[in-house]
Coordinates of C-alpha atoms and ligand atoms in Angstrom, one line a residue:
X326 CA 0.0 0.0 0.0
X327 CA 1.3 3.6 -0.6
X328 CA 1.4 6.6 1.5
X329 CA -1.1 8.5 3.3
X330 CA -2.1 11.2 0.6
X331 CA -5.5 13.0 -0.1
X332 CA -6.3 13.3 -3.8
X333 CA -8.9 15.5 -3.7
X334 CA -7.4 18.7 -4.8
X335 CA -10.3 21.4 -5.1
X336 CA -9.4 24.0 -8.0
X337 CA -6.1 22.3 -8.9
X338 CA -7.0 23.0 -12.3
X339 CA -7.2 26.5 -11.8
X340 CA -3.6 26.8 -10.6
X341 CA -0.8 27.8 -12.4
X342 CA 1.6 25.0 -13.5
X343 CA 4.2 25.9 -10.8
X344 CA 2.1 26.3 -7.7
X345 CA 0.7 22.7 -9.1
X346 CA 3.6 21.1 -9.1
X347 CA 4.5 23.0 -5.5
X348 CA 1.3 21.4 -4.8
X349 CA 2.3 17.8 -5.9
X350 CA 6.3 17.8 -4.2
X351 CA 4.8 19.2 -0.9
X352 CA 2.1 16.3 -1.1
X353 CA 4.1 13.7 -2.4
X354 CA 7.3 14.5 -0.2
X355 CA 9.2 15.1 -3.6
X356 CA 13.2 16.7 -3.1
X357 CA 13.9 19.7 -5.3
X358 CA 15.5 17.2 -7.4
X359 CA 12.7 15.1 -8.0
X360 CA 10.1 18.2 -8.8
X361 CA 12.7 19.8 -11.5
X362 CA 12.8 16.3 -13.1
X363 CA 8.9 16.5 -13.6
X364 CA 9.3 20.0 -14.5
X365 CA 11.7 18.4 -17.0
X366 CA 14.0 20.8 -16.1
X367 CA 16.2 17.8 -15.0
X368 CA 14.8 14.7 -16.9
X369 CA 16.7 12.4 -18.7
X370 CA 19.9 14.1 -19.7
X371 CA 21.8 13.4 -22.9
X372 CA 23.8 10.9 -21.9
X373 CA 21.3 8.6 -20.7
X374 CA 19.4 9.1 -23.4
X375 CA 22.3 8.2 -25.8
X376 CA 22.7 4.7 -23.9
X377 CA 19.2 3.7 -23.9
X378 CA 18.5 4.1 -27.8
X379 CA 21.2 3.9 -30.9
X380 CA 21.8 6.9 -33.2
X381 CA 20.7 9.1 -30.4
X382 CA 20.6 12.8 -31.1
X383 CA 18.6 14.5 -28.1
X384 CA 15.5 13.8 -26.1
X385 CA 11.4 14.2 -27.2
X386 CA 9.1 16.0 -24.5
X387 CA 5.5 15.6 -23.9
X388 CA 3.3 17.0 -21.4
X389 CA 2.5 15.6 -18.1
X390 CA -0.2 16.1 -15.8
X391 CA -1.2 15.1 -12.4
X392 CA -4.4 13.8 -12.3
X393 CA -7.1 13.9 -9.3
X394 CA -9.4 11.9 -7.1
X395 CA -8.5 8.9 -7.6
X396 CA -9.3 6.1 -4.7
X397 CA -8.3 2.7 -6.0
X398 CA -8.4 -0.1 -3.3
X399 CA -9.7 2.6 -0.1
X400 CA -6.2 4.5 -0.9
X401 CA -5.8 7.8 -2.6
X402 CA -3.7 8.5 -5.4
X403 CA -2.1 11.2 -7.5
X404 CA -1.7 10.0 -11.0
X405 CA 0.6 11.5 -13.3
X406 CA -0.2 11.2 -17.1
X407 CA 2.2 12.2 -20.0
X408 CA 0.1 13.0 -23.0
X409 CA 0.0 15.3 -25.7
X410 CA -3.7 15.4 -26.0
X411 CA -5.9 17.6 -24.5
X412 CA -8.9 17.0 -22.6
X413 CA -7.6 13.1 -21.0
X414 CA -6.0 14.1 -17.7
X415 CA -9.4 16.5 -17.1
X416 CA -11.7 13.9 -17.8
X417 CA -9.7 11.2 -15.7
X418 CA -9.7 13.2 -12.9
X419 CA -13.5 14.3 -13.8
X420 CA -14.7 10.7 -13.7
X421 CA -12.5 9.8 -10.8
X422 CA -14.4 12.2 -9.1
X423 CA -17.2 10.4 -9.8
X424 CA -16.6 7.1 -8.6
X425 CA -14.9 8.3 -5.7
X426 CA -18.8 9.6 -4.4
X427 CA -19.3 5.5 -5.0
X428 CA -16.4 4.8 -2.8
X429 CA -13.8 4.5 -5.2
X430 CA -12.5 1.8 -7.6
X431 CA -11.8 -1.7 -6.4
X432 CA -8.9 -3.3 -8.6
X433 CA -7.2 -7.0 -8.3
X434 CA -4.5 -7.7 -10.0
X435 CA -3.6 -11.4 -10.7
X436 CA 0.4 -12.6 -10.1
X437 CA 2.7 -11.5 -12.4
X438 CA 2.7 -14.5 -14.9
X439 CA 4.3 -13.6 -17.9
X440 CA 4.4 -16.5 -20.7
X441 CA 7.3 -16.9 -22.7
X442 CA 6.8 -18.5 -25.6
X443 CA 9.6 -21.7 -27.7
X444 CA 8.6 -22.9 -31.1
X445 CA 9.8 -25.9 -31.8
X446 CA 9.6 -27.6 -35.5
X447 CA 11.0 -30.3 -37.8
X448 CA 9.0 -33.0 -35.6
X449 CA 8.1 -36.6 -36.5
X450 CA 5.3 -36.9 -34.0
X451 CA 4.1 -33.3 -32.6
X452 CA 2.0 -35.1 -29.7
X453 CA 5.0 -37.5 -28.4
X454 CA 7.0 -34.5 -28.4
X455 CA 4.6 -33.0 -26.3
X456 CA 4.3 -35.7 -24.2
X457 CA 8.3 -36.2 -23.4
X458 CA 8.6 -31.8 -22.8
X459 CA 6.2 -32.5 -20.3
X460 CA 7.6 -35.4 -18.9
X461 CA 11.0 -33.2 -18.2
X462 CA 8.8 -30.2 -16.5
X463 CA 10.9 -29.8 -13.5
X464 CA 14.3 -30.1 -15.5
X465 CA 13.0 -27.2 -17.7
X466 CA 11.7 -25.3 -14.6
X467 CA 15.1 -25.2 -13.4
X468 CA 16.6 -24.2 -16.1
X469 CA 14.4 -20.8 -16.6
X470 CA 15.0 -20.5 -12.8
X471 CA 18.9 -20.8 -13.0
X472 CA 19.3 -17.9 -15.3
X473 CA 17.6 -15.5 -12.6
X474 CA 18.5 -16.7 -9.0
X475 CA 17.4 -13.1 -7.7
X476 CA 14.2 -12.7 -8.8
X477 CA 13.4 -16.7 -7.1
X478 CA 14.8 -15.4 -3.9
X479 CA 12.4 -12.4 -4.1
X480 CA 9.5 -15.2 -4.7
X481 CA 9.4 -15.5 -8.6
X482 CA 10.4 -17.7 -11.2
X483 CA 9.0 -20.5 -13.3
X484 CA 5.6 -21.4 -12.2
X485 CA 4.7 -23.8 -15.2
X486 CA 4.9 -25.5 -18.4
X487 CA 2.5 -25.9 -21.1
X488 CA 3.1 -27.5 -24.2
X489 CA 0.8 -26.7 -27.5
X490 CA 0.2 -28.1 -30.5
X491 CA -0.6 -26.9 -34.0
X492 CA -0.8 -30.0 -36.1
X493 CA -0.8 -28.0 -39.4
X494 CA 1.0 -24.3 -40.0
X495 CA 2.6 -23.1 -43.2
X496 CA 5.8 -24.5 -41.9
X497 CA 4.0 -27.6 -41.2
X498 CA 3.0 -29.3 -37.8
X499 CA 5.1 -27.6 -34.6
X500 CA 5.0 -27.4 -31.4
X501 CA 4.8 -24.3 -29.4
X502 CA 6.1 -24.3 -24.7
X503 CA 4.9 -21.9 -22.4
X504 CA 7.0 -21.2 -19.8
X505 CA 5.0 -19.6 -17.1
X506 CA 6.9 -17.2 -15.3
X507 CA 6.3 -15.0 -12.1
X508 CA 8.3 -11.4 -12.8
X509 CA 6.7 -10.1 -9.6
X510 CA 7.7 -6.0 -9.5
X511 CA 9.6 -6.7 -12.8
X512 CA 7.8 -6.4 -16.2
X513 CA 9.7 -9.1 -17.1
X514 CA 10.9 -8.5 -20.7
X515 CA 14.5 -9.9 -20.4
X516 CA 14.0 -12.2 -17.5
X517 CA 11.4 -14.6 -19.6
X518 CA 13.7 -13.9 -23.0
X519 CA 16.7 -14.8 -21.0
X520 CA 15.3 -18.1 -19.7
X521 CA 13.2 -19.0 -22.9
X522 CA 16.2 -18.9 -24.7
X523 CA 18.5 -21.1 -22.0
X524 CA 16.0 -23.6 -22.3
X525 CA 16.0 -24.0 -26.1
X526 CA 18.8 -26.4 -26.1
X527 CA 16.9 -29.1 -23.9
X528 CA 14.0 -28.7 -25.7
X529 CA 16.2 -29.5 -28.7
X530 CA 17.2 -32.7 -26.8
X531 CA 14.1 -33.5 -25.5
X532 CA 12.2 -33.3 -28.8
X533 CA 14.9 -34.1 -31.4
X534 CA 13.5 -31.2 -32.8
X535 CA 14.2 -27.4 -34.3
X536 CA 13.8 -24.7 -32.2
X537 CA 13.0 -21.2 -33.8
X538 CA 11.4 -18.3 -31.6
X539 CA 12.3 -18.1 -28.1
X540 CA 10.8 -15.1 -27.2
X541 CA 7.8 -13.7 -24.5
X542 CA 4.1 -13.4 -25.7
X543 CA 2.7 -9.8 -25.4
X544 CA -1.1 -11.3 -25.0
X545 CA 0.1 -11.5 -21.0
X546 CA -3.5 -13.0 -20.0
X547 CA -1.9 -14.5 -16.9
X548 CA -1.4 -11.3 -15.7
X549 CA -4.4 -9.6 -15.6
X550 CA -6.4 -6.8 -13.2
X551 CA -9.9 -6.2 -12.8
X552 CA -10.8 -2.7 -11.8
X553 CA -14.8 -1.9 -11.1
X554 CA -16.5 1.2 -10.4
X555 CA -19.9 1.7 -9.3
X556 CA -21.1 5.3 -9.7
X557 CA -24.6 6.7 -8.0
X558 CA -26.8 7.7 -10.5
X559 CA -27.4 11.4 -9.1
X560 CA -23.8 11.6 -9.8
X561 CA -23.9 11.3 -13.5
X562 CA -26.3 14.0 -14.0
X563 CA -25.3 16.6 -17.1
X564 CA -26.9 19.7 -17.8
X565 CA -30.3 19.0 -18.6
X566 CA -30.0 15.1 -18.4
X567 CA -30.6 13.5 -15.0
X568 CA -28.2 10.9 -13.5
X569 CA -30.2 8.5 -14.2
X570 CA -30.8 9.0 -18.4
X571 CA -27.2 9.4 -18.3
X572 CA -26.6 6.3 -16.6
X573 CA -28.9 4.5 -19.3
X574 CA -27.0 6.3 -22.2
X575 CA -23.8 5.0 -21.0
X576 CA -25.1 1.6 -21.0
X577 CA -26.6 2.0 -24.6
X578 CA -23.5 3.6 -25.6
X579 CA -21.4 0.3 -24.6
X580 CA -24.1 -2.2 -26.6
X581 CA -22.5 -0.6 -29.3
X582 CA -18.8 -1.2 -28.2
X583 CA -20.0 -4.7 -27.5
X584 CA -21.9 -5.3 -30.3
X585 CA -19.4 -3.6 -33.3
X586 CA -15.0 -3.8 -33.8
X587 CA -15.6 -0.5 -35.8
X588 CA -17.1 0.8 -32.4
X589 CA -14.9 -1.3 -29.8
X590 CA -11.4 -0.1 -31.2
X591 CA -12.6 3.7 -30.9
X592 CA -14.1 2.8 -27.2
X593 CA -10.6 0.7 -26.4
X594 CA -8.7 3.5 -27.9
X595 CA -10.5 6.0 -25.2
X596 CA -9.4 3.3 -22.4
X597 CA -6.0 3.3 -23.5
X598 CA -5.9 7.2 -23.3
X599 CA -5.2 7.3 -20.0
X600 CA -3.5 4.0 -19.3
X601 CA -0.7 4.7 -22.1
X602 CA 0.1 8.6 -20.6
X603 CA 0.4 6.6 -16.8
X604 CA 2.7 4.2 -18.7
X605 CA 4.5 6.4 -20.5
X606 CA 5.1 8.6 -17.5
X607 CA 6.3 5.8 -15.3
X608 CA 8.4 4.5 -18.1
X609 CA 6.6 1.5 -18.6
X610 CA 6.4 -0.5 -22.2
X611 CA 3.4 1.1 -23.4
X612 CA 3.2 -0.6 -26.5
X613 CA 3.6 -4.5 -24.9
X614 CA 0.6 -3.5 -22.6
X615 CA -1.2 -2.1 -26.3
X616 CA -0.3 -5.8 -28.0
X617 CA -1.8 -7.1 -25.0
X618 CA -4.8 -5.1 -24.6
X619 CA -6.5 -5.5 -28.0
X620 CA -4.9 -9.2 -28.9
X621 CA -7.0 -9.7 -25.3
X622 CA -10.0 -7.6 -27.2
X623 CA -10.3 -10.0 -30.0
X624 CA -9.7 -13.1 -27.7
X625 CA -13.0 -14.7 -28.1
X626 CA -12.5 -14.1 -32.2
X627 CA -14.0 -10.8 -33.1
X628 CA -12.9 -7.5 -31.0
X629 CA -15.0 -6.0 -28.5
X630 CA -14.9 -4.2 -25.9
X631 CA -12.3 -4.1 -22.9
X632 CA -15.0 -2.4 -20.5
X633 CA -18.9 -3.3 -19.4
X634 CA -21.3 -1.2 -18.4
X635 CA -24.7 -1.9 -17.1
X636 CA -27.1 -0.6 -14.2
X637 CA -27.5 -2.4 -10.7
X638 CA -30.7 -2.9 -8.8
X639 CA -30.3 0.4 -6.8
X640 CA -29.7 2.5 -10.1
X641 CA -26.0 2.7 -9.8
X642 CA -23.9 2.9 -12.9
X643 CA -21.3 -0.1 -12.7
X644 CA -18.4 -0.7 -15.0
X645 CA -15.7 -3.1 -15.1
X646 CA -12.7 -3.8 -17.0
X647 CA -10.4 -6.4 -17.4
X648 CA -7.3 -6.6 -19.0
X649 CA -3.2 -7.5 -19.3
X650 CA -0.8 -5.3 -17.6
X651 CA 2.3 -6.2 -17.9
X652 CA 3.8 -3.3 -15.9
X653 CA 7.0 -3.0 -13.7
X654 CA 8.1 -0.9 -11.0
X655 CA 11.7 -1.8 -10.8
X656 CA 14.5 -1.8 -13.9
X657 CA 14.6 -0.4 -17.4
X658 CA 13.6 2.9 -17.6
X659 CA 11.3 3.0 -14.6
X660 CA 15.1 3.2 -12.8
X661 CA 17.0 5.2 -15.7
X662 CA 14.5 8.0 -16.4
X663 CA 14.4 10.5 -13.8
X664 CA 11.0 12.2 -14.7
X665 CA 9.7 8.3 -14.2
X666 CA 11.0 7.7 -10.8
X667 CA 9.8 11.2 -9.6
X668 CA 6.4 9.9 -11.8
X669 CA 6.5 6.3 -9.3
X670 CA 7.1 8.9 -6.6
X671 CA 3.9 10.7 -6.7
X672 CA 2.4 7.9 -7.3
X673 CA 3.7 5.8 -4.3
X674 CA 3.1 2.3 -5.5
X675 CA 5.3 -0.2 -4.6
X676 CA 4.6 -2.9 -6.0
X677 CA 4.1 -3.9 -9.9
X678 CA 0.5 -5.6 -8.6
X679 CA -0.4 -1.9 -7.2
X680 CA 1.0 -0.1 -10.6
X681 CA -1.0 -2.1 -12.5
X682 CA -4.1 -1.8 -10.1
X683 CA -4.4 2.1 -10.4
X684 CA -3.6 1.8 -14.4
X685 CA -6.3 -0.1 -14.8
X686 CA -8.7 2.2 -12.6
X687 CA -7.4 5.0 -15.0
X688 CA -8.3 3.3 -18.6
X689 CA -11.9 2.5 -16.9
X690 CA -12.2 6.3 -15.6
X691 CA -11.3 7.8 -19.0
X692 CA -14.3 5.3 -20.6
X693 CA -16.7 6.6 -18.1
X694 CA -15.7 10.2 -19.1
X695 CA -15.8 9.5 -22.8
X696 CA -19.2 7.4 -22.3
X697 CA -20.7 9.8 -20.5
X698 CA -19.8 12.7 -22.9
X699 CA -20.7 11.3 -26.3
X700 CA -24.3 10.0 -25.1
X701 CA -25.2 13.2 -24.0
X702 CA -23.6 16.4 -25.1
X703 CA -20.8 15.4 -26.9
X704 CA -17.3 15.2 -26.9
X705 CA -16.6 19.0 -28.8
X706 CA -18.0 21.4 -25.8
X707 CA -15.7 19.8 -23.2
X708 CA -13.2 19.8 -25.6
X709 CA -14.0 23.5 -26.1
X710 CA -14.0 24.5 -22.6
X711 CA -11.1 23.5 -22.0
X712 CA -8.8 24.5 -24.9
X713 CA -10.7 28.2 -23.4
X714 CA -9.2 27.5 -19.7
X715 CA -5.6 26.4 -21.3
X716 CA -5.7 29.9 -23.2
X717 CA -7.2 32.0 -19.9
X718 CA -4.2 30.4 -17.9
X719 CA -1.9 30.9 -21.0
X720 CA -2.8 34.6 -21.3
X721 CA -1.9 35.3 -17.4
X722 CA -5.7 35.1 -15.7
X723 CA -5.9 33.4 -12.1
X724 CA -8.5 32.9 -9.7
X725 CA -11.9 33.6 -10.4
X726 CA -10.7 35.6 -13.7
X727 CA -10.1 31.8 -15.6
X728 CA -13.8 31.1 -15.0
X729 CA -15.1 34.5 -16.6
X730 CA -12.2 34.2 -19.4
X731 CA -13.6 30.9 -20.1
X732 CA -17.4 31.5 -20.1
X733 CA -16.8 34.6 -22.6
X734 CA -14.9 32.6 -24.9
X735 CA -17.3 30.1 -25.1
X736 CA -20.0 32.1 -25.1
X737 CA -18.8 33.9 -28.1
X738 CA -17.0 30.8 -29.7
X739 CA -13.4 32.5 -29.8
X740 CA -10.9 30.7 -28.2
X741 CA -7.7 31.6 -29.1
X742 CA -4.6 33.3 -26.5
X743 CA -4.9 36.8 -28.5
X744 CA -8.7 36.9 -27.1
X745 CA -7.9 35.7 -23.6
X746 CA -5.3 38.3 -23.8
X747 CA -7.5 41.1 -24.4
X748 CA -10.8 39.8 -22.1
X749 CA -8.4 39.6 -19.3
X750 CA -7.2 42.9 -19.6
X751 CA -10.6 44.3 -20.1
X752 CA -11.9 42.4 -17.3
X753 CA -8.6 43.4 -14.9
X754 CA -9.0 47.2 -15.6
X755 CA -12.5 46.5 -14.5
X756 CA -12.4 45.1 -11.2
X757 CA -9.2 47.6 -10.7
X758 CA -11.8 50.7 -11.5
X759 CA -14.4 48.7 -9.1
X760 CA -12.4 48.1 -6.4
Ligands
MEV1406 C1 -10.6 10.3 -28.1 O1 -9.1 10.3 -28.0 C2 -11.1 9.1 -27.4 C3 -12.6 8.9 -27.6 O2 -12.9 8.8 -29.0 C4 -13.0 7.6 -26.9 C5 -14.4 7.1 -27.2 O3 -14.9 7.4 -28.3 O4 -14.9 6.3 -26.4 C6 -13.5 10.0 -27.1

């Protein structure tokens, strides 16, 4: 379990970008160090960057954000999000809102069983071959375990073999292991490609066979979280829709992510909004936990939906989503980067079970927010809205000055700096002349 922090921030939003990230350290306990690194002021500096990619020339910024509200598991957390696109970190920390007035999100994640995967072809008799590879389980065991002897003493290593067979491929029958393989706080890349690979050569022996591939499967379905939210209808209400029409939209609006791929990637691609920016912020392999998340989509053989929505008995909104996360808190760049350590900081997980617990509450926050927006008003006004606060902040207002900056530039559909420029002096002389 992390720290003691409270999420709720009350006008956050209205800050300016430095008192936030004053906010943040002082909350989070961050050094000076840490906050200039998510100022990116000191992130990663050249050199590390030159030894973690080839033909390196400099680094790439995005944006990050802190999001707020979030309660996952009866703890608070601050979630920061690096993402270039506008709108995602407000509606997380809209929708986190909501669910926290239901008590918050309740996320399990499974162990951290990553599958690593050892083709094996130029076989006789495909099911014998299977047979004897089983037969040898605990020899093979110990060899994955052998080539990581820290990671077993922390309680991990091989869990289990499986042994499949595909009778007929283009390159004729084969068999395929699955070494099952507990990373714990790791994400496990290397480990299971270090240990696949160390046990090709008994496999070789065992089968009589050819091995090809030794490599880890990104469809990580043995390590999976299930977050659920459950949001009071009166909660959900919007404008002129009550709570409880919005609550039936949302429902509606996932019959069609359920029902149509065309529909599911879009709805998927809103879940993935927020998980990728906590990923990416945390220096976590965003693009294994994409593989993962739509192979798992389509696992049934058409794509659907990650998420489900429905209504309870009381009225309650409830949605829940499952998925892979193949996250880790310790090595690769979650160590290197220091913008992702300070990132793990705020976060104050400690585990790779608790990383991937909150991650998962995020994806199914940003669904609820992009549910609830596009079966009632729309996803453009929001959008709108807050493009007008990014420009009334931009432009110098504070305090109650962003709200009337924003409502004037909406109201007049002009958003642009130049306009917030000129309201906010118009609206500064103003209050100076009434004051
Ligand atoms: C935009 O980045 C994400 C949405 O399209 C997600 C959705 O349609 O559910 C708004």
């Amino acid at each position: 379990m992390g720290r003691d922090i409270d999420s709720r921030i009350p006008g956050f939003y209205k800050l300016s970008s430095a008192d936030r990230l004053r906010e943040v350290e002082v909350r989070a306990g961050l050094s000076e160090k840490e906050a200039a690194a998510l100022r990116g002021l000191e992130g990663l500096d050249l050199g590390q960057a030159d030894s973690m990619c080839e033909n390196g020339v400099g680094t790439f910024g995005l944006p990050l954000g802190i999001a707020v509200n979030f309660v996952v598991n009866d703890q608070d957390y601050l979630v920061p999000m690096a993402i270039e696109e506008a709108s995602v970190i407000a509606a997380a920390s809209h929708a986190a809102k909501l669910v926290r007035e239901g008590g918050g999100f309740v996320a399990k994640a499974s162990d951290s069983l990553m599958i690593g995967q050892i083709q094996v072809l130029g076989l006789d008799d495909p099911q014998d071959a299977r047979t004897r590879l089983l037969a040898e389980r605990e020899e093979l065991l110990a060899v994955a375990n052998e080539q990581d002897p820290i990671l077993v003493e922390l309680g991990g290593g091989a869990r289990d073999l499986e042994v499949r067979v595909f009778s007929e491929t283009l390159a004729g029958p084969m068999v395929v292991v699955h070494l099952i393989f507990d990373c714990r706080d790791a994400m496990g890349a290397n480990t299971i490609n270090t240990a696949v690979e160390a046990m090709a050569p008994l496999v070789e022996r065992i089968t009589g066979g050819r091995v090809l591939l030794r490599i880890l499967s990104n469809l990580a379905d043995r390590r999976l979280v299930r977050a659920r939210a459950t949001v009071p209808s009166e909660a959900l209400a919007l404008n002129d829709f009550d709570g409880g029409e919005v609550a039936e939209r949302v429902v509606q609006a996932y019959a069609l992510a359920a029902a149509d791929p065309y529909r599911a990637a879009t709805h998927n691609k809103g879940i993935m909004n927020g998980i990728d920016a906590v990923l990416v912020a945390t220096g976590n392999d965003w693009r294994a936990v994409e593989a993962g998340a739509h192979a798992y989509a389509a696992r049934f053989g058409r794509y659907a939906s990650l998420s489900a929505w429905e209504t309870d008995a009381a009225g309650n909104l409830v949605g829940t989503l499952e998925m892979p996360m193949a996250v880790g808190v310790v090595g690769g760049t979650t160590k290197v980067h220091p913008a992702a350590r300070a990132a793990l900081k705020v976060l104050g997980v400690e585990t790779a079970q608790e990383l991937a617990e909150v991650v998962v509450a995020v994806g199914l926050a940003q669904n609820l927010a992009a549910l609830r927006a596009l079966a009632t008003e729309g996803i453009q006004r929001g959008h709108m809205e807050l493009h007008a606060r990014n420009m009334a902040i931009a432009a110098g207002a504070r305090g109650n000055l962003v709200d009337k900056v924003v409502a004037r530039m909406v109201e007049e559909h002009t958003v642009r700096l130049d306009k917030a420029e000129k309201l906010l002096s118009e609206m500064s002389s103003q209050e100076t002349i009434l004051e």
